[in-house]
CSV table of C-alpha atoms and ligand atoms in Angstrom, one decimal:
chain,number,residue,atom,x,y,z
A,37,MET,CA,-52.5,-14.5,-32.3
A,38,VAL,CA,-51.4,-16.9,-29.7
A,39,GLU,CA,-50.9,-20.4,-30.7
A,40,PRO,CA,-53.4,-23.0,-29.4
A,41,ILE,CA,-51.9,-25.0,-26.6
A,42,SER,CA,-52.5,-28.6,-25.2
A,43,TRP,CA,-51.7,-29.8,-21.6
A,44,PRO,CA,-48.8,-32.0,-22.5
A,45,ASP,CA,-47.1,-29.1,-24.4
A,46,VAL,CA,-47.7,-26.8,-21.5
A,47,GLU,CA,-46.3,-29.3,-19.1
A,48,ARG,CA,-43.2,-29.8,-21.0
A,49,LEU,CA,-42.6,-26.1,-21.5
A,50,ILE,CA,-43.0,-25.3,-17.8
A,51,ALA,CA,-40.8,-28.2,-16.9
A,52,GLU,CA,-38.1,-26.9,-19.2
A,53,ALA,CA,-38.3,-23.2,-18.1
A,54,SER,CA,-35.0,-22.2,-16.4
A,55,SER,CA,-36.0,-18.7,-15.2
A,56,THR,CA,-38.7,-17.0,-13.4
A,57,GLU,CA,-38.8,-14.4,-16.4
A,58,GLN,CA,-39.7,-17.1,-18.8
A,59,LEU,CA,-42.5,-18.3,-16.3
A,60,LYS,CA,-43.8,-14.8,-16.4
A,61,GLN,CA,-44.0,-14.8,-20.2
A,62,PHE,CA,-46.0,-18.0,-20.2
A,63,ARG,CA,-48.3,-16.7,-17.6
A,64,VAL,CA,-49.1,-13.6,-19.7
A,65,ALA,CA,-49.4,-15.6,-22.9
A,66,TRP,CA,-51.7,-18.2,-21.4
A,67,LEU,CA,-53.6,-16.7,-18.5
A,68,GLY,CA,-53.2,-13.0,-19.1
A,69,LYS,CA,-56.0,-10.8,-20.2
A,70,LYS,CA,-55.0,-11.3,-23.9
A,71,GLY,CA,-53.8,-14.8,-23.2
A,72,TRP,CA,-54.9,-18.0,-25.1
A,73,ILE,CA,-57.1,-19.5,-22.4
A,74,THR,CA,-58.8,-16.2,-21.8
A,75,ALA,CA,-59.5,-15.7,-25.5
A,76,GLN,CA,-60.9,-19.3,-25.7
A,77,MET,CA,-63.2,-18.5,-22.8
A,78,LYS,CA,-64.5,-15.6,-24.6
A,79,GLU,CA,-65.5,-17.6,-27.5
A,80,LEU,CA,-67.7,-20.0,-25.4
A,81,GLY,CA,-70.7,-17.6,-26.1
A,82,GLY,CA,-70.9,-18.7,-29.7
A,83,LEU,CA,-71.2,-22.3,-29.0
A,84,SER,CA,-74.2,-24.5,-28.4
A,85,PRO,CA,-75.2,-24.9,-24.7
A,86,GLU,CA,-74.2,-28.6,-25.0
A,87,LEU,CA,-70.7,-27.9,-26.5
A,88,ARG,CA,-70.3,-24.8,-24.3
A,89,ARG,CA,-70.6,-27.0,-21.0
A,90,VAL,CA,-68.0,-29.5,-22.3
A,91,ARG,CA,-65.6,-26.9,-23.7
A,92,GLY,CA,-66.0,-24.6,-20.7
A,93,ALA,CA,-65.1,-27.4,-18.2
A,94,GLU,CA,-62.2,-28.3,-20.3
A,95,LEU,CA,-60.8,-24.8,-20.3
A,96,ASN,CA,-61.4,-24.4,-16.6
A,97,THR,CA,-59.4,-27.6,-15.8
A,98,LEU,CA,-56.7,-26.5,-18.2
A,99,ARG,CA,-56.5,-23.2,-16.6
A,100,ASN,CA,-56.3,-24.5,-13.1
A,101,HIS,CA,-53.6,-27.0,-14.2
A,102,VAL,CA,-51.5,-24.4,-15.8
A,103,ALA,CA,-51.7,-22.0,-12.9
A,104,THR,CA,-50.7,-24.7,-10.4
A,105,ALA,CA,-47.8,-25.9,-12.6
A,106,LEU,CA,-46.6,-22.3,-13.1
A,107,ASP,CA,-46.8,-21.6,-9.3
A,108,ALA,CA,-45.0,-24.9,-8.4
A,109,LYS,CA,-42.2,-24.3,-10.9
A,110,GLN,CA,-41.9,-20.7,-9.7
A,111,ALA,CA,-41.4,-21.8,-6.1
A,112,LEU,CA,-38.9,-24.5,-7.3
A,113,LEU,CA,-36.9,-21.9,-9.2
A,114,GLU,CA,-36.9,-19.4,-6.3
A,115,ASP,CA,-35.7,-22.2,-3.9
A,116,ALA,CA,-32.9,-23.1,-6.2
A,117,ALA,CA,-31.8,-19.4,-6.6
A,118,GLU,CA,-31.9,-19.1,-2.7
A,119,HIS,CA,-30.0,-22.2,-2.2
A,120,GLU,CA,-27.2,-21.2,-4.7
A,121,LYS,CA,-27.1,-17.7,-3.0
A,122,LEU,CA,-26.5,-19.5,0.2
A,123,LEU,CA,-23.7,-21.7,-1.2
A,124,ARG,CA,-22.0,-18.6,-2.7
A,125,GLU,CA,-22.2,-16.7,0.6
A,126,THR,CA,-20.6,-19.0,2.9
A,127,LEU,CA,-18.6,-17.3,5.7
A,128,ASP,CA,-15.1,-18.3,6.5
A,129,LEU,CA,-15.2,-18.2,10.2
A,130,THR,CA,-11.6,-18.9,10.4
A,131,LEU,CA,-10.6,-15.5,9.0
A,132,PRO,CA,-9.1,-13.2,11.5
A,133,GLY,CA,-11.3,-10.3,12.5
A,134,ARG,CA,-10.4,-6.7,11.7
A,135,THR,CA,-9.4,-4.9,14.8
A,136,PRO,CA,-11.0,-1.4,14.7
A,137,VAL,CA,-8.5,1.3,15.1
A,138,ALA,CA,-9.2,3.2,18.2
A,139,GLY,CA,-8.4,6.9,17.9
A,140,LEU,CA,-6.7,8.7,20.7
A,141,LEU,CA,-6.4,12.4,21.6
A,142,HIS,CA,-3.4,14.3,20.6
A,143,PRO,CA,-1.1,15.0,23.6
A,144,MET,CA,-1.6,18.7,23.3
A,145,THR,CA,-5.4,18.2,23.2
A,146,ARG,CA,-5.2,16.3,26.5
A,147,VAL,CA,-3.0,19.0,28.0
A,148,ARG,CA,-5.4,21.8,26.9
A,149,ARG,CA,-8.3,20.0,28.4
A,150,ARG,CA,-6.6,19.4,31.7
A,151,ILE,CA,-5.6,23.1,31.9
A,152,GLU,CA,-9.3,24.1,31.0
A,153,ASP,CA,-10.7,21.6,33.5
A,154,ILE,CA,-8.5,23.1,36.3
A,155,ALA,CA,-9.4,26.7,35.3
A,156,LEU,CA,-13.1,25.9,35.4
A,157,ARG,CA,-12.6,24.3,38.8
A,158,LEU,CA,-10.8,27.5,40.1
A,159,GLY,CA,-13.8,29.5,39.0
A,160,PHE,CA,-12.4,31.0,35.7
A,161,SER,CA,-14.5,31.0,32.5
A,162,LEU,CA,-13.0,30.2,29.1
A,163,ALA,CA,-12.4,33.1,26.6
A,164,TYR,CA,-11.2,33.2,23.0
A,165,GLY,CA,-9.8,35.8,20.6
A,166,PRO,CA,-8.9,35.8,16.9
A,167,GLN,CA,-5.5,34.5,15.6
A,168,VAL,CA,-5.2,37.2,13.1
A,169,GLU,CA,-5.2,40.1,15.4
A,170,SER,CA,-4.8,43.9,15.1
A,171,GLU,CA,-1.6,45.5,16.0
A,172,TRP,CA,-3.5,47.5,18.5
A,173,TYR,CA,-4.8,44.6,20.5
A,174,ASN,CA,-1.6,42.7,20.2
A,175,PHE,CA,0.8,45.4,21.1
A,176,GLU,CA,-0.5,49.1,21.7
A,177,ALA,CA,-3.2,48.1,24.1
A,178,LEU,CA,-0.7,46.0,26.0
A,179,ASN,CA,1.5,49.0,26.5
A,180,ILE,CA,3.9,47.7,23.7
A,181,PRO,CA,4.6,51.0,21.8
A,182,LYS,CA,5.6,51.2,18.1
A,183,GLY,CA,9.4,50.6,17.8
A,184,HIS,CA,9.4,48.3,21.0
A,185,PRO,CA,11.6,45.2,20.3
A,186,ALA,CA,8.8,42.8,20.9
A,187,ARG,CA,7.3,43.9,17.6
A,188,ASP,CA,10.3,43.3,15.7
A,189,MET,CA,10.1,41.6,12.4
A,190,GLN,CA,12.2,38.8,13.8
A,191,ASP,CA,9.4,37.9,16.3
A,192,THR,CA,6.3,38.6,14.4
A,193,PHE,CA,4.4,37.4,11.3
A,194,PHE,CA,2.9,40.5,9.9
A,195,VAL,CA,-0.1,40.1,7.5
A,196,ASP,CA,-0.4,41.7,4.0
A,197,VAL,CA,-3.3,43.8,5.4
A,198,PRO,CA,-1.6,46.8,7.3
A,199,GLY,CA,-2.4,46.9,10.9
A,200,LEU,CA,-2.9,43.1,11.2
A,201,VAL,CA,-0.5,40.4,12.6
A,202,LEU,CA,-0.8,36.8,13.6
A,203,ARG,CA,-0.9,37.3,17.3
A,204,THR,CA,2.3,36.7,19.1
A,205,HIS,CA,0.6,35.8,22.4
A,206,THR,CA,-2.8,35.2,23.9
A,207,SER,CA,-2.5,38.5,25.9
A,208,PRO,CA,-4.8,40.5,23.4
A,209,VAL,CA,-7.6,38.4,24.8
A,210,GLN,CA,-6.9,40.3,28.1
A,211,ILE,CA,-8.2,43.4,26.5
A,212,ARG,CA,-11.0,41.8,24.6
A,213,SER,CA,-12.3,40.1,27.7
A,214,MET,CA,-12.2,43.4,29.7
A,215,GLN,CA,-14.2,45.0,26.9
A,216,ASP,CA,-16.6,42.3,26.7
A,217,ARG,CA,-17.4,42.7,30.4
A,218,GLN,CA,-17.9,46.4,29.9
A,219,GLY,CA,-16.6,47.4,33.3
A,220,ALA,CA,-18.3,44.5,35.2
A,221,LEU,CA,-16.4,42.6,37.9
A,222,PRO,CA,-14.9,40.3,38.3
A,223,VAL,CA,-13.1,39.6,35.0
A,224,LYS,CA,-11.9,36.1,35.5
A,225,VAL,CA,-10.8,34.2,32.4
A,226,PHE,CA,-8.6,31.5,31.0
A,227,ALA,CA,-7.9,32.0,27.2
A,228,PRO,CA,-6.3,29.1,25.5
A,229,GLY,CA,-5.3,29.4,21.9
A,230,LEU,CA,-2.7,29.3,19.0
A,231,VAL,CA,0.0,32.0,18.8
A,232,TYR,CA,2.7,32.6,16.2
A,233,ARG,CA,6.3,33.6,16.2
A,234,ARG,CA,9.2,33.4,14.0
A,235,ASP,CA,11.1,30.7,16.0
A,236,ASP,CA,12.0,27.2,15.1
A,237,ASP,CA,14.2,24.8,17.2
A,238,ALA,CA,14.1,21.9,19.6
A,239,THR,CA,12.1,24.1,22.2
A,240,HIS,CA,10.3,26.5,19.8
A,241,VAL,CA,7.9,26.1,16.9
A,242,PRO,CA,6.5,28.9,14.8
A,243,MET,CA,2.9,28.0,15.8
A,244,PHE,CA,2.4,27.1,19.4
A,245,GLN,CA,-0.3,27.2,22.0
A,246,GLN,CA,-0.5,29.5,25.1
A,247,VAL,CA,-3.0,29.9,27.8
A,248,GLU,CA,-3.6,33.3,29.1
A,249,GLY,CA,-5.2,34.0,32.5
A,250,LEU,CA,-6.7,37.3,33.7
A,251,TRP,CA,-8.4,37.9,37.1
A,252,LEU,CA,-9.5,41.4,37.9
A,253,ASP,CA,-11.5,42.6,40.9
A,254,ARG,CA,-11.2,45.2,43.7
A,255,HIS,CA,-8.3,44.4,45.9
A,256,ILE,CA,-6.5,41.7,44.0
A,257,SER,CA,-3.0,41.6,45.1
A,258,LEU,CA,0.3,40.1,44.3
A,259,GLY,CA,-0.5,37.5,47.1
A,260,ASP,CA,-3.5,36.4,45.0
A,261,LEU,CA,-1.2,35.9,42.0
A,262,LEU,CA,1.3,33.8,44.0
A,263,GLY,CA,-1.4,31.8,45.6
A,264,THR,CA,-3.6,31.1,42.6
A,265,LEU,CA,-0.6,30.2,40.3
A,266,THR,CA,1.0,27.9,42.9
A,267,GLU,CA,-2.3,26.1,43.3
A,268,TRP,CA,-2.9,25.9,39.6
A,269,VAL,CA,0.6,24.6,38.7
A,270,GLY,CA,0.3,22.2,41.5
A,271,GLU,CA,-2.9,20.8,40.0
A,272,LEU,CA,-1.5,20.7,36.7
A,273,ILE,CA,2.0,19.1,37.2
A,274,GLY,CA,1.6,17.6,40.7
A,275,PRO,CA,1.4,19.1,44.2
A,276,GLU,CA,4.8,18.0,45.1
A,277,VAL,CA,6.4,20.1,42.3
A,278,ALA,CA,9.0,22.7,43.4
A,279,THR,CA,8.1,26.1,42.4
A,280,ARG,CA,9.6,29.7,42.6
A,281,PHE,CA,9.0,33.2,41.5
A,282,ARG,CA,11.5,35.6,40.0
A,283,SER,CA,11.1,39.2,39.2
A,284,SER,CA,11.0,39.9,35.5
A,285,TYR,CA,9.7,42.5,33.0
A,286,PHE,CA,6.8,42.6,30.6
A,287,PRO,CA,5.5,45.9,29.3
A,288,PHE,CA,1.8,45.0,30.4
A,289,THR,CA,2.4,44.0,34.0
A,290,GLU,CA,3.9,45.9,36.9
A,291,PRO,CA,5.4,44.3,38.8
A,292,SER,CA,6.3,41.3,36.6
A,293,VAL,CA,7.2,37.9,37.8
A,294,GLU,CA,8.2,34.6,36.1
A,295,MET,CA,7.3,31.3,37.6
A,296,ASP,CA,9.8,28.4,37.5
A,297,VAL,CA,9.3,24.7,38.4
A,298,GLY,CA,12.0,22.3,39.5
A,299,CYS,CA,13.6,20.6,36.6
A,300,ALA,CA,11.9,17.1,36.1
A,301,ILE,CA,15.0,15.6,34.4
A,302,CYS,CA,17.8,16.3,37.1
A,303,ARG,CA,15.4,17.1,40.0
A,304,GLY,CA,17.5,20.1,40.9
A,305,SER,CA,21.0,18.9,40.6
A,306,GLY,CA,21.5,20.6,37.1
A,307,CYS,CA,21.5,19.2,33.6
A,308,ARG,CA,21.4,20.4,30.0
A,309,ILE,CA,17.6,20.9,29.9
A,310,CYS,CA,17.6,23.4,32.9
A,311,LYS,CA,20.9,24.9,31.8
A,312,ASP,CA,22.5,23.7,35.1
A,313,THR,CA,20.1,25.8,37.2
A,314,GLY,CA,17.7,23.1,38.5
A,315,TRP,CA,14.7,25.2,37.4
A,316,VAL,CA,12.7,25.5,34.3
A,317,GLU,CA,10.6,28.6,33.4
A,318,ILE,CA,6.9,27.8,33.0
A,319,LEU,CA,5.0,31.0,32.7
A,320,GLY,CA,5.2,34.8,32.7
A,321,SER,CA,2.9,36.9,34.9
A,322,GLY,CA,2.4,40.1,36.8
A,323,MET,CA,-0.1,42.7,38.1
A,324,VAL,CA,-2.0,44.2,35.3
A,325,HIS,CA,-0.4,47.5,34.2
A,326,PRO,CA,-2.6,50.5,34.9
A,327,ALA,CA,-2.3,51.6,31.2
A,328,VAL,CA,-3.6,48.1,30.2
A,329,LEU,CA,-6.5,48.5,32.6
A,330,LYS,CA,-7.5,51.7,31.0
A,331,ASN,CA,-7.2,50.4,27.6
A,332,GLY,CA,-9.8,47.6,28.6
A,333,GLY,CA,-12.1,50.3,30.1
A,334,TYR,CA,-11.4,49.8,33.8
A,335,ASP,CA,-10.3,52.4,36.3
A,336,PRO,CA,-6.9,51.5,37.8
A,337,ASP,CA,-7.8,53.3,41.1
A,338,GLN,CA,-10.6,51.0,41.7
A,339,VAL,CA,-9.6,47.7,40.1
A,340,SER,CA,-6.5,45.7,40.2
A,341,GLY,CA,-5.7,42.2,38.9
A,342,PHE,CA,-3.1,39.8,37.8
A,343,ALA,CA,-2.4,38.1,34.4
A,344,PHE,CA,-0.3,35.3,33.3
A,345,GLY,CA,0.7,33.5,30.1
A,346,MET,CA,1.9,30.0,29.8
A,347,GLY,CA,3.3,28.0,26.8
A,348,MET,CA,1.3,24.8,26.6
A,349,GLU,CA,3.8,22.7,24.8
A,350,ARG,CA,6.3,23.2,27.6
A,351,VAL,CA,3.6,21.6,29.9
A,352,ALA,CA,3.3,18.7,27.4
A,353,MET,CA,7.1,18.2,27.4
A,354,ARG,CA,7.1,18.1,31.2
A,355,LEU,CA,4.0,15.7,31.5
A,356,PHE,CA,5.2,13.5,28.8
A,357,GLY,CA,8.8,13.7,29.2
A,358,LEU,CA,9.5,15.0,25.6
A,359,ASP,CA,12.8,16.4,24.5
A,360,ASP,CA,11.9,17.7,21.1
A,361,LEU,CA,8.6,19.6,20.9
A,362,ARG,CA,8.6,19.8,17.2
A,363,LEU,CA,7.8,16.2,17.0
A,364,LEU,CA,4.4,17.0,18.6
A,365,TYR,CA,3.4,18.6,15.3
A,366,GLN,CA,4.7,16.2,12.7
A,367,ASN,CA,1.6,14.0,13.0
A,368,ASP,CA,3.6,10.8,13.0
A,369,LEU,CA,1.3,8.4,14.7
A,370,ARG,CA,4.3,6.1,15.6
A,371,TYR,CA,5.4,9.0,17.8
A,372,LEU,CA,2.1,10.2,19.1
A,373,GLU,CA,1.0,6.7,20.1
A,374,ARG,CA,3.8,6.4,22.5
A,375,PHE,CA,1.9,9.0,24.6
A,376,GLN,CA,-1.4,7.0,24.7
A,377,SER,CA,-0.9,6.1,28.4
A,378,GLY,CA,1.8,8.6,29.3
A,379,GLY,CA,1.4,11.6,31.5
A,380,ASP,CA,-0.4,9.7,34.1
A,381,ALA,CA,-3.7,11.4,34.9
A,382,VAL,CA,-3.5,13.5,31.7
B,120,LIG,N1,2.3,37.4,26.9
B,120,LIG,C1,3.6,36.9,27.7
B,120,LIG,C2,4.5,36.1,26.6
B,120,LIG,O1,3.9,35.7,25.7
B,120,LIG,C3,3.3,36.3,28.9
B,120,LIG,C4,2.6,37.0,29.9
B,120,LIG,C5,1.2,37.0,29.8
B,120,LIG,C6,3.3,37.8,30.9
B,120,LIG,C7,0.5,37.7,30.9
B,120,LIG,C8,2.6,38.4,31.8
B,120,LIG,C9,1.2,38.4,31.9
B,120,LIG,O2,5.5,35.9,26.9
């Protein structure tokens, strides 16, 4: 049973309340469905009409006073809480701001994108192949028979599953692209991607990136190879770059040629980087070997074409002036940040 209350008591209790929680309890105890004033109202029915009128008016007045006082105190407490919160939350506008760290693309990503951009402009599409590749695609299909030195344990990472290797070059994508086109012409692709070899020194890392190019059609000649590669390398490195082609040997091209660019360090006079030749090798290429065309499902009597493969880190070294390409992959931001604005248009 709720204790009888009088206005002075109520007024004092409300004034002393220090939390809105307390006010809520009062509201329930006095004005709620089972509250004291409500209970008193219910008893009015048993009184004489005379008393009922007087007592009823009294209770009404009391109820209004209580409700008003509770509301007023509630507003007061809420204001005080808000005020205190604002005081606690003051901002120190003199604190230095936090500069957001702006990310930047890895130099190799920028080189790859630049290569891809140029390829697309020259009308090539992009193609991809798996990094764990079958020996057939990586070697046999490219006219590299079993026992050929290029498959030697020293060059290749073999995988526990027999018949699979980490691809040693992007050239298997030549075969895959021909098969994808199912005899249609032209086949005109650039295939960038990771390749793996057991090499590790200042100019070789065991995992590196190549880009393969393949253009097959009727009547593609060595002249197309020379013209396309000269144009492409000019776009990539700069039109003023000196270039030359040397005859070479790859089992999957005939004839084979390597392309050199003038040494960026000594500009041709001879230095350590170019081994005193004035030239640096940039890519291997050649006319696609008839056996390779057959393995890709094309008739060497009807179709000819050229292919080339380029190591992208060498291009990065050239564009960014690096002398140790291993540093590219140590992910030391202090090193990588140096190339934020290097390489001019890269
Ligand atoms: N695959 C060769 C290499 O890794 C490069 C190459 C590609 C040569 C295409 C000729 C034609 O060295």
